[in-house]
CSV table of C-alpha atoms in Angstrom, one decimal:
chain,number,residue,atom,x,y,z
A,108,MET,CA,17.4,-40.2,91.7
A,109,ALA,CA,14.9,-37.3,92.1
A,110,PRO,CA,11.1,-37.4,91.6
A,111,LEU,CA,9.5,-35.2,89.0
A,112,THR,CA,9.2,-31.7,90.4
A,113,SER,CA,6.3,-29.4,89.7
A,114,ALA,CA,8.7,-27.1,87.8
A,115,LEU,CA,9.9,-29.9,85.6
A,116,THR,CA,6.4,-31.1,85.0
A,117,HIS,CA,5.3,-27.6,84.0
A,118,SER,CA,8.2,-27.2,81.6
A,119,LEU,CA,7.5,-30.6,79.9
A,120,GLN,CA,3.8,-30.0,79.7
A,121,SER,CA,4.4,-26.5,78.2
A,122,LEU,CA,6.8,-27.9,75.5
A,123,PHE,CA,4.9,-31.1,74.6
A,124,GLY,CA,1.3,-30.5,75.4
A,125,GLU,CA,-0.8,-33.6,74.8
A,126,ARG,CA,2.4,-35.6,74.0
A,127,TYR,CA,3.2,-35.4,77.7
A,128,THR,CA,1.1,-37.8,79.7
A,129,THR,CA,0.7,-39.2,83.2
A,130,SER,CA,-2.1,-41.6,82.1
A,131,LEU,CA,-1.9,-44.8,84.2
A,132,ALA,CA,-2.7,-47.0,81.2
A,133,LEU,CA,0.2,-45.5,79.2
A,134,ARG,CA,2.6,-45.6,82.1
A,135,GLU,CA,1.7,-49.3,82.6
A,136,GLN,CA,2.3,-49.9,78.9
A,137,HIS,CA,5.7,-48.2,79.1
A,138,GLY,CA,6.8,-49.8,82.3
A,139,ARG,CA,7.3,-53.3,81.0
A,140,GLY,CA,8.2,-55.4,78.0
A,141,GLU,CA,6.6,-58.6,76.8
A,142,ALA,CA,8.0,-61.1,79.3
A,143,HIS,CA,7.3,-62.0,82.9
A,144,HIS,CA,9.3,-59.2,84.6
A,145,ALA,CA,7.2,-57.1,87.0
A,146,ALA,CA,6.2,-53.7,85.7
A,147,ALA,CA,7.9,-50.6,87.2
A,148,LEU,CA,6.0,-47.5,86.0
A,149,PRO,CA,7.6,-44.3,84.9
A,150,ASP,CA,6.2,-41.1,86.4
A,151,ALA,CA,5.4,-39.7,82.9
A,152,VAL,CA,5.6,-40.6,79.2
A,153,ILE,CA,6.6,-38.2,76.4
A,154,PHE,CA,6.1,-38.9,72.7
A,155,ALA,CA,9.2,-37.3,71.0
A,156,GLN,CA,9.2,-36.5,67.3
A,157,THR,CA,12.7,-35.3,66.7
A,158,THR,CA,16.3,-35.7,67.9
A,159,ALA,CA,16.2,-32.1,69.1
A,160,GLU,CA,13.1,-32.8,71.2
A,161,VAL,CA,14.8,-35.9,72.8
A,162,SER,CA,17.8,-33.6,73.6
A,163,GLN,CA,15.4,-31.0,75.2
A,164,ILE,CA,13.8,-33.7,77.4
A,165,VAL,CA,17.1,-35.1,78.5
A,166,ARG,CA,18.6,-31.7,79.3
A,167,LEU,CA,15.6,-30.8,81.5
A,168,CYS,CA,15.6,-34.2,83.3
A,169,ALA,CA,19.4,-34.1,83.8
A,170,ALA,CA,19.1,-30.7,85.5
A,171,GLU,CA,16.7,-32.2,88.0
A,172,ASN,CA,18.5,-35.6,88.2
A,173,VAL,CA,15.4,-37.4,86.9
A,174,PRO,CA,15.9,-40.8,85.1
A,175,VAL,CA,15.1,-41.2,81.4
A,176,ILE,CA,14.2,-44.5,79.7
A,177,ALA,CA,14.0,-44.9,75.9
A,178,PHE,CA,11.0,-46.8,74.6
A,179,GLY,CA,10.5,-48.2,71.1
A,180,ALA,CA,8.0,-50.9,70.3
A,181,GLY,CA,7.9,-52.5,73.8
A,182,THR,CA,9.0,-55.9,72.6
A,183,SER,CA,12.0,-56.5,74.9
A,184,LEU,CA,12.2,-59.6,77.0
A,185,GLU,CA,14.7,-58.9,79.9
A,186,GLY,CA,13.2,-56.0,81.8
A,187,HIS,CA,14.9,-53.2,79.8
A,188,LEU,CA,11.9,-50.9,79.9
A,189,SER,CA,11.0,-51.0,83.6
A,190,ALA,CA,11.4,-47.6,85.3
A,191,VAL,CA,12.9,-49.0,88.5
A,192,GLN,CA,13.6,-45.5,89.8
A,193,GLY,CA,10.7,-43.8,88.2
A,194,GLY,CA,11.4,-40.9,85.8
A,195,VAL,CA,10.4,-40.2,82.2
A,196,SER,CA,9.8,-42.7,79.5
A,197,ILE,CA,10.7,-41.2,76.1
A,198,ASP,CA,8.6,-42.9,73.4
A,199,LEU,CA,10.4,-42.8,70.0
A,200,SER,CA,7.8,-44.6,68.0
A,201,ARG,CA,6.7,-41.4,66.2
A,202,MET,CA,10.2,-40.9,64.9
A,203,SER,CA,9.4,-43.1,62.0
A,204,THR,CA,11.0,-41.6,58.9
A,205,VAL,CA,13.3,-43.4,56.5
A,206,THR,CA,15.5,-40.3,56.0
A,207,ARG,CA,17.8,-41.6,53.3
A,208,VAL,CA,18.5,-44.7,51.1
A,209,SER,CA,21.5,-45.2,48.9
A,210,PRO,CA,21.0,-48.2,46.6
A,211,GLN,CA,24.5,-47.6,45.1
A,212,ASP,CA,26.2,-47.8,48.5
A,213,LEU,CA,23.8,-50.3,50.0
A,214,ASP,CA,23.1,-48.3,53.1
A,215,CYS,CA,20.3,-46.2,54.6
A,216,THR,CA,19.6,-43.9,57.5
A,217,VAL,CA,16.4,-44.2,59.6
A,218,GLU,CA,14.9,-42.6,62.6
A,219,ALA,CA,15.0,-44.8,65.7
A,220,GLY,CA,11.2,-45.5,65.6
A,221,VAL,CA,11.2,-47.1,62.2
A,222,THR,CA,10.4,-50.8,62.5
A,223,ARG,CA,12.2,-53.5,60.5
A,224,GLU,CA,9.0,-54.4,58.7
A,225,GLN,CA,8.4,-50.7,57.8
A,226,LEU,CA,12.0,-50.4,56.4
A,227,ASN,CA,11.7,-53.6,54.3
A,228,THR,CA,8.4,-52.5,52.9
A,229,HIS,CA,10.0,-49.2,51.9
A,230,LEU,CA,13.0,-51.0,50.3
A,231,ARG,CA,11.1,-53.7,48.5
A,232,ASP,CA,10.6,-51.9,45.2
A,233,MET,CA,14.4,-51.0,45.1
A,234,GLY,CA,15.4,-54.6,45.2
A,235,LEU,CA,16.9,-54.2,48.6
A,236,PHE,CA,16.2,-55.5,52.1
A,237,PHE,CA,17.5,-55.3,55.7
A,238,PRO,CA,18.0,-58.9,56.9
A,239,ILE,CA,18.2,-58.7,60.7
A,240,ASP,CA,15.1,-60.3,61.9
A,241,PRO,CA,14.6,-60.8,65.7
A,242,GLY,CA,11.0,-62.1,65.1
A,243,ALA,CA,9.2,-59.2,66.7
A,244,ASN,CA,8.5,-56.1,64.6
A,245,ALA,CA,10.9,-54.2,66.8
A,246,THR,CA,12.1,-50.6,66.1
A,247,LEU,CA,15.6,-50.3,64.6
A,248,GLY,CA,16.7,-48.0,67.4
A,249,GLY,CA,15.7,-50.6,70.0
A,250,MET,CA,17.4,-53.4,67.9
A,251,ALA,CA,20.6,-51.3,67.9
A,252,ALA,CA,20.3,-50.6,71.6
A,253,THR,CA,20.0,-54.3,72.5
A,254,ARG,CA,22.4,-55.6,69.8
A,255,ALA,CA,19.6,-57.7,68.3
A,256,SER,CA,20.1,-60.5,65.8
A,257,GLY,CA,17.6,-63.3,65.0
A,258,THR,CA,16.9,-65.9,62.4
A,259,ASN,CA,19.1,-64.6,59.6
A,260,ALA,CA,22.2,-64.0,61.8
A,261,VAL,CA,23.9,-67.2,60.6
A,262,ARG,CA,24.5,-65.6,57.2
A,263,TYR,CA,24.1,-61.8,57.6
A,264,GLY,CA,25.4,-61.2,61.2
A,265,THR,CA,23.8,-59.2,63.9
A,266,MET,CA,23.2,-55.5,64.5
A,267,ARG,CA,26.8,-55.3,65.6
A,268,GLU,CA,27.9,-56.0,62.0
A,269,ASN,CA,25.2,-54.0,60.3
A,270,VAL,CA,25.1,-50.7,62.1
A,271,LEU,CA,27.4,-48.2,60.4
A,272,GLY,CA,26.7,-45.1,62.4
A,273,LEU,CA,24.4,-43.6,65.0
A,274,THR,CA,23.0,-40.3,66.2
A,275,VAL,CA,22.9,-40.4,70.0
A,276,VAL,CA,21.7,-38.0,72.7
A,277,LEU,CA,24.1,-38.2,75.7
A,278,PRO,CA,23.0,-37.9,79.3
A,279,SER,CA,23.9,-34.2,79.2
A,280,GLY,CA,21.5,-33.6,76.3
A,281,GLN,CA,24.4,-33.2,73.9
A,282,ILE,CA,23.8,-34.7,70.4
A,283,ILE,CA,26.7,-36.7,68.8
A,284,LYS,CA,27.1,-38.7,65.7
A,285,THR,CA,29.3,-41.9,65.7
A,286,GLY,CA,30.7,-43.9,62.8
A,287,GLY,CA,29.8,-42.9,59.2
A,288,ARG,CA,29.0,-44.4,55.8
A,289,ALA,CA,32.5,-45.7,55.0
A,290,ARG,CA,32.7,-49.4,55.2
A,291,LYS,CA,35.8,-49.2,57.4
A,292,SER,CA,37.6,-46.7,59.5
A,293,SER,CA,40.7,-46.5,61.7
A,294,ALA,CA,39.9,-43.0,63.1
A,295,GLY,CA,39.6,-43.0,66.9
A,296,TYR,CA,37.6,-45.2,69.3
A,297,ASP,CA,34.7,-47.3,67.8
A,298,LEU,CA,32.0,-45.4,69.6
A,299,THR,CA,29.3,-47.0,67.4
A,300,ARG,CA,30.0,-50.4,68.9
A,301,LEU,CA,30.1,-48.8,72.4
A,302,PHE,CA,26.5,-47.7,72.0
A,303,VAL,CA,25.2,-50.8,70.1
A,304,GLY,CA,24.1,-53.1,72.9
A,305,SER,CA,24.3,-50.4,75.6
A,306,GLU,CA,20.5,-50.8,76.2
A,307,GLY,CA,20.0,-47.0,76.7
A,308,THR,CA,22.3,-46.8,79.7
A,309,LEU,CA,24.9,-44.5,78.0
A,310,GLY,CA,22.6,-42.5,75.7
A,311,ILE,CA,19.5,-42.5,73.6
A,312,ILE,CA,19.8,-43.6,70.0
A,313,THR,CA,17.7,-41.4,67.7
A,314,GLU,CA,19.0,-42.3,64.2
A,315,VAL,CA,20.7,-45.4,62.8
A,316,THR,CA,22.7,-45.8,59.6
A,317,LEU,CA,22.5,-49.4,58.4
A,318,ARG,CA,24.0,-51.8,55.8
A,319,LEU,CA,21.5,-53.1,53.2
A,320,TYR,CA,21.6,-56.1,50.9
A,321,GLY,CA,20.2,-57.0,47.5
A,322,LEU,CA,17.1,-59.2,47.5
A,323,PRO,CA,18.2,-62.7,46.7
A,324,GLU,CA,17.4,-64.0,43.2
A,325,ILE,CA,16.0,-67.2,44.6
A,326,ILE,CA,14.7,-68.0,48.1
A,327,SER,CA,14.0,-71.6,49.1
A,328,ALA,CA,12.9,-73.0,52.5
A,329,ALA,CA,12.5,-76.4,53.9
A,330,LEU,CA,11.6,-78.3,57.1
A,331,CYS,CA,12.9,-81.7,58.1
A,332,SER,CA,12.2,-83.8,61.2
A,333,PHE,CA,14.4,-86.0,63.4
A,334,GLU,CA,13.7,-88.7,66.0
A,335,SER,CA,15.9,-86.9,68.5
A,336,VAL,CA,17.2,-83.4,69.2
A,337,GLU,CA,20.8,-84.9,69.2
A,338,GLN,CA,20.4,-85.8,65.5
A,339,ALA,CA,19.0,-82.4,64.7
A,340,VAL,CA,21.8,-80.5,66.4
A,341,ALA,CA,24.5,-82.8,64.9
A,342,ALA,CA,23.2,-82.0,61.4
A,343,ALA,CA,23.2,-78.3,62.2
A,344,ILE,CA,26.8,-78.4,63.5
A,345,GLN,CA,27.9,-80.2,60.3
A,346,VAL,CA,26.2,-77.6,58.1
A,347,VAL,CA,28.1,-74.8,59.9
A,348,GLN,CA,31.4,-76.6,60.0
A,349,LEU,CA,31.3,-77.2,56.2
A,350,GLY,CA,30.7,-73.5,55.6
A,351,ILE,CA,27.4,-73.9,53.7
A,352,PRO,CA,26.0,-70.4,53.5
A,353,VAL,CA,22.4,-71.1,54.7
A,354,ALA,CA,20.4,-67.9,55.4
A,355,ARG,CA,18.4,-69.4,58.3
A,356,MET,CA,18.7,-72.6,60.3
A,357,GLU,CA,16.3,-72.9,63.1
A,358,LEU,CA,15.7,-75.6,65.7
A,359,MET,CA,12.2,-76.2,67.0
A,360,ASP,CA,11.8,-79.0,69.5
A,361,ARG,CA,8.8,-81.3,69.5
A,362,GLY,CA,7.2,-79.4,72.4
A,363,LEU,CA,7.3,-76.2,70.4
A,364,ILE,CA,6.0,-77.9,67.2
A,365,ARG,CA,3.0,-79.1,69.2
A,366,ALA,CA,2.4,-75.5,70.5
A,367,VAL,CA,2.9,-73.9,67.1
A,368,ASN,CA,0.5,-76.3,65.4
A,369,ALA,CA,-2.2,-75.4,67.9
A,370,TYR,CA,-1.5,-71.7,67.8
A,371,SER,CA,-0.9,-71.2,64.0
A,372,GLY,CA,-3.2,-73.9,62.6
A,373,LEU,CA,-0.4,-76.0,61.1
A,374,GLU,CA,-0.1,-79.7,60.8
A,375,LEU,CA,3.7,-80.2,61.2
A,376,LYS,CA,5.0,-83.6,62.2
A,377,ILE,CA,5.5,-83.5,66.0
A,378,GLU,CA,9.2,-84.3,66.1
A,379,ASP,CA,12.4,-82.3,66.7
A,380,THR,CA,12.7,-80.1,63.6
A,381,LEU,CA,15.1,-78.0,61.7
A,382,ALA,CA,13.9,-75.3,59.4
A,383,PHE,CA,16.2,-74.0,56.6
A,384,GLU,CA,16.2,-71.1,54.2
A,385,PHE,CA,18.5,-70.7,51.3
A,386,HIS,CA,19.3,-67.5,49.4
A,387,GLY,CA,21.2,-66.9,46.2
A,388,SER,CA,21.3,-67.7,42.5
A,389,PRO,CA,19.5,-70.8,41.1
A,390,ALA,CA,22.7,-72.7,40.8
A,391,GLY,CA,24.0,-71.6,44.2
A,392,VAL,CA,20.7,-72.4,46.0
A,393,GLN,CA,20.6,-75.8,44.3
A,394,GLU,CA,24.2,-76.6,45.5
A,395,GLN,CA,23.3,-75.5,49.1
A,396,VAL,CA,20.1,-77.6,49.0
A,397,GLU,CA,21.9,-80.8,47.8
A,398,MET,CA,24.7,-80.5,50.4
A,399,VAL,CA,22.3,-79.8,53.3
A,400,SER,CA,20.0,-82.6,52.2
A,401,ALA,CA,22.9,-85.1,52.2
A,402,ILE,CA,23.9,-84.0,55.7
A,403,VAL,CA,20.4,-84.2,57.1
A,404,GLU,CA,20.0,-87.7,55.6
A,405,GLU,CA,23.3,-88.8,57.2
A,406,ASN,CA,22.0,-87.7,60.6
A,407,GLY,CA,18.6,-89.4,60.4
A,408,GLY,CA,16.6,-86.5,59.0
A,409,ARG,CA,13.4,-87.2,57.1
A,410,ASN,CA,10.2,-85.8,55.8
A,411,PHE,CA,11.8,-82.9,53.9
A,412,ALA,CA,8.9,-80.5,53.3
A,413,TRP,CA,9.6,-77.6,50.9
A,414,ALA,CA,8.0,-74.1,51.2
A,415,ASN,CA,9.1,-72.3,48.1
A,416,ALA,CA,6.1,-70.1,47.3
A,417,PRO,CA,6.4,-66.7,49.1
A,418,GLU,CA,3.1,-67.3,51.0
A,419,GLU,CA,4.2,-70.7,52.2
A,420,ARG,CA,7.6,-69.3,53.4
A,421,SER,CA,5.8,-66.4,55.1
A,422,ARG,CA,3.4,-68.8,56.9
A,423,LEU,CA,6.3,-71.0,58.0
A,424,TRP,CA,8.4,-68.1,59.4
A,425,LYS,CA,5.5,-66.4,60.9
A,426,ALA,CA,4.7,-69.6,62.8
A,427,ARG,CA,8.4,-69.7,64.0
A,428,HIS,CA,8.3,-66.0,65.0
A,429,ASN,CA,5.1,-66.6,67.0
A,430,ALA,CA,6.8,-69.3,69.0
A,431,PHE,CA,6.8,-67.2,72.2
A,432,TYR,CA,3.1,-66.6,72.0
A,433,ALA,CA,2.4,-70.2,71.0
A,434,VAL,CA,4.1,-71.5,74.2
A,435,VAL,CA,2.4,-68.9,76.4
A,436,SER,CA,-1.0,-69.6,74.9
A,437,GLN,CA,-1.0,-73.1,76.3
A,438,ARG,CA,-2.1,-71.6,79.7
A,439,PRO,CA,-4.8,-69.0,80.4
A,440,ASN,CA,-3.5,-65.7,81.8
A,441,ALA,CA,0.1,-66.8,81.6
A,442,ARG,CA,3.1,-64.6,80.9
A,443,GLY,CA,6.1,-65.7,78.9
A,444,TRP,CA,9.6,-66.1,80.5
A,445,SER,CA,12.0,-66.3,77.6
A,446,SER,CA,15.7,-66.9,78.2
A,447,ASP,CA,18.5,-67.2,75.7
A,448,VAL,CA,22.2,-68.2,75.8
A,449,CYS,CA,24.8,-68.6,73.0
A,450,VAL,CA,27.7,-71.1,73.0
A,451,PRO,CA,30.4,-72.2,70.7
A,452,VAL,CA,28.8,-74.3,68.0
A,453,SER,CA,30.9,-77.3,68.9
A,454,ARG,CA,29.3,-77.3,72.4
A,455,LEU,CA,25.7,-76.7,71.2
A,456,GLY,CA,24.7,-80.3,71.4
A,457,ASP,CA,26.0,-80.7,75.0
A,458,CYS,CA,24.2,-77.5,76.1
A,459,ILE,CA,20.8,-78.3,74.5
A,460,LEU,CA,20.9,-81.9,76.0
A,461,GLU,CA,21.7,-80.4,79.4
A,462,THR,CA,18.8,-77.9,79.0
A,463,ARG,CA,16.4,-80.7,77.9
A,464,ALA,CA,17.4,-82.6,81.1
A,465,LEU,CA,16.6,-79.6,83.2
A,466,LEU,CA,13.2,-79.3,81.6
A,467,LYS,CA,12.3,-82.9,82.1
A,468,ASP,CA,10.5,-82.4,85.4
A,469,CYS,CA,9.5,-78.7,84.8
A,470,SER,CA,6.0,-78.1,86.0
A,471,VAL,CA,5.1,-75.4,83.5
A,472,PRO,CA,4.9,-75.6,79.7
A,473,ALA,CA,8.3,-75.0,78.1
A,474,ALA,CA,10.0,-75.4,74.7
A,475,ILE,CA,13.5,-75.1,73.2
A,476,LEU,CA,14.1,-73.2,70.0
A,477,GLY,CA,17.1,-71.6,68.5
A,478,HIS,CA,19.2,-70.0,65.8
A,479,VAL,CA,21.5,-73.1,65.9
A,480,GLY,CA,23.7,-71.9,63.1
A,481,ASP,CA,25.4,-69.5,65.4
A,482,GLY,CA,25.1,-71.4,68.7
A,483,ASN,CA,22.2,-69.3,70.0
A,484,TYR,CA,19.2,-71.0,71.6
A,485,HIS,CA,16.2,-70.0,73.7
A,486,VAL,CA,13.8,-71.6,76.2
A,487,VAL,CA,10.3,-70.2,76.5
A,488,PHE,CA,8.3,-70.9,79.7
A,489,ALA,CA,4.6,-70.1,80.2
A,490,VAL,CA,4.4,-68.9,83.8
A,491,ASP,CA,1.9,-67.7,86.3
A,492,PRO,CA,3.5,-64.4,87.4
A,493,SER,CA,1.5,-64.5,90.7
A,494,ASN,CA,2.9,-68.0,91.6
A,495,ALA,CA,6.1,-67.4,93.6
A,496,ALA,CA,7.0,-71.1,93.7
A,497,GLU,CA,6.6,-71.5,90.0
A,498,LEU,CA,8.8,-68.4,89.3
A,499,ALA,CA,11.4,-69.8,91.7
A,500,GLU,CA,11.4,-73.1,89.9
A,501,VAL,CA,11.9,-71.5,86.5
A,502,ALA,CA,14.5,-69.1,87.9
A,503,ALA,CA,16.5,-72.1,89.2
A,504,ILE,CA,16.3,-73.8,85.7
A,505,ASN,CA,17.4,-70.6,84.0
A,506,LYS,CA,20.3,-70.2,86.4
A,507,LYS,CA,21.6,-73.6,85.7
A,508,MET,CA,21.2,-73.2,82.0
A,509,VAL,CA,23.1,-69.9,81.9
A,510,ARG,CA,25.9,-71.0,84.2
A,511,TYR,CA,26.4,-74.2,82.1
A,512,ALA,CA,26.6,-72.0,78.9
A,513,ILE,CA,29.2,-69.7,80.5
A,514,SER,CA,31.2,-72.7,81.8
A,515,VAL,CA,31.8,-73.9,78.2
A,516,GLY,CA,32.8,-70.5,76.9
A,517,GLY,CA,29.4,-69.1,76.0
A,518,THR,CA,27.4,-66.1,77.0
A,519,SER,CA,24.5,-65.5,79.3
A,520,THR,CA,22.6,-63.9,76.4
A,521,GLY,CA,23.1,-64.1,72.7
A,522,GLU,CA,20.5,-61.5,71.7
A,523,HIS,CA,17.9,-60.6,74.3
A,524,GLY,CA,20.3,-58.4,76.3
A,525,VAL,CA,21.0,-58.1,80.0
A,526,GLY,CA,18.3,-55.6,81.2
A,527,THR,CA,17.4,-56.5,84.7
A,528,GLY,CA,17.0,-60.2,84.0
A,529,LYS,CA,20.7,-61.2,83.5
A,530,ILE,CA,22.6,-58.8,85.7
A,531,ALA,CA,23.5,-61.5,88.2
A,532,TYR,CA,25.6,-63.3,85.5
A,533,LEU,CA,27.6,-60.4,84.1
A,534,ARG,CA,30.6,-60.6,86.5
A,535,GLU,CA,30.6,-64.4,86.2
A,536,GLU,CA,30.9,-64.0,82.5
A,537,HIS,CA,33.2,-61.0,82.2
A,538,GLY,CA,35.1,-60.9,85.5
A,539,ASP,CA,37.1,-57.7,86.2
A,540,ALA,CA,36.1,-56.3,82.8
A,541,VAL,CA,32.8,-55.3,84.5
A,542,ASP,CA,34.8,-52.7,86.5
A,543,LEU,CA,35.8,-51.1,83.2
A,544,MET,CA,32.2,-51.1,82.1
A,545,MET,CA,31.2,-49.4,85.3
A,546,ALA,CA,34.0,-46.8,84.8
A,547,ILE,CA,32.7,-46.1,81.3
A,548,LYS,CA,29.1,-45.7,82.6
A,549,GLN,CA,30.4,-43.3,85.4
A,550,ALA,CA,32.3,-41.3,82.8
A,551,VAL,CA,29.5,-40.9,80.3
A,552,ASP,CA,26.6,-40.8,82.8
A,553,PRO,CA,27.9,-39.6,86.2
A,554,ALA,CA,24.5,-38.9,87.6
A,555,GLY,CA,23.2,-42.3,86.5
A,556,ILE,CA,20.0,-41.0,84.8
A,557,MET,CA,20.2,-43.2,81.7
A,558,ASN,CA,18.0,-46.3,82.2
A,559,PRO,CA,19.2,-46.9,85.7
A,560,GLY,CA,19.3,-50.4,87.1
A,561,LYS,CA,20.0,-52.1,83.8
A,562,ILE,CA,23.1,-54.2,82.7
A,563,LEU,CA,25.5,-53.3,85.5
A,564,PRO,CA,25.4,-54.9,89.0
């Protein structure tokens, strides 16, 4: 990779004026996500406002062999944003227009910088919503790039199922459109799925066309506690195996409940806990609630607490979404190390028990949480990023957790993505298929300027 030349700097400054910056504070902000990974600063940051501008930037950088890294809300957790070879960070947050909504077709098109909360505020009066909820108020372009999912995935799927089409700027600066608004197609390669989850290593997503859903007639939420995590996981597995269409089913271990109580001012019972949400008609929700209540009771669940008022549900899920910050807040000046894996639901109990055993003697605060309805769970650690021994301890725990998940047919990451943090496990998980991934990368981005150092070993 080449450094920024004076000629390239002059061209970019002339085109973008004050939207081109080499401010140290902004470069530091754009050189890291929210987790523990060390920052690697870009040489410059540009705030793009249109797809055409992104194309201009990429063409100029490609001509000089300068790396480009897309930036949305900065909420990633696996080192996706670090400029490991320098270059230009293209901030898409000002591309924040909802360009089209079709209530009849239940779809919309948004610019990449639109956040999920912004979109749902825009849709509310139309009786529609977009359900993918990774917790953070991430941009939809970033969510597509990392193939995000979240608390609603057990019912509504992930970004993989909910992205219909994309506008992408390729490493040459060429602009292409993938997919379309039809709900199915047999025409050619599925390029949309190629770019969803590519983490900016094949191109920069500037527009996203998404599936939408009608707002449920009834939404009901509940918490129940268990004496052991085994009981909670067993209940969750039964709910999935019986096909009960819960909208959310979240596990929070007792360590997380303790942290959340302190951080969010709640008084939840400090036990291993499942949180549920039910969507549908009054009769449908009632049936779901009765079936889940029976399963929970059979598995030792107790203290069912209902949160049916919108403000109560909002407070409950906000507390869950703040889990990362709740764990980190237990130590002054700590950073969060968040790792996730996803396993077949039938092996979820084994894996969580294995992970709990790994955490038994961990010297730093840690908690387990997860979207257990689809076999995805997380561990959040509060680490001192300057303490090498502490980082090595957590890295060893993370390695054992990931390898155990892969050994039972799972994946090294269910939703955070690979970034720089999970590169070491890619070949272990995918074997020789990694060679094909590398061939695709070479074909699309032969100079390697698109977010270099991410995903591929």
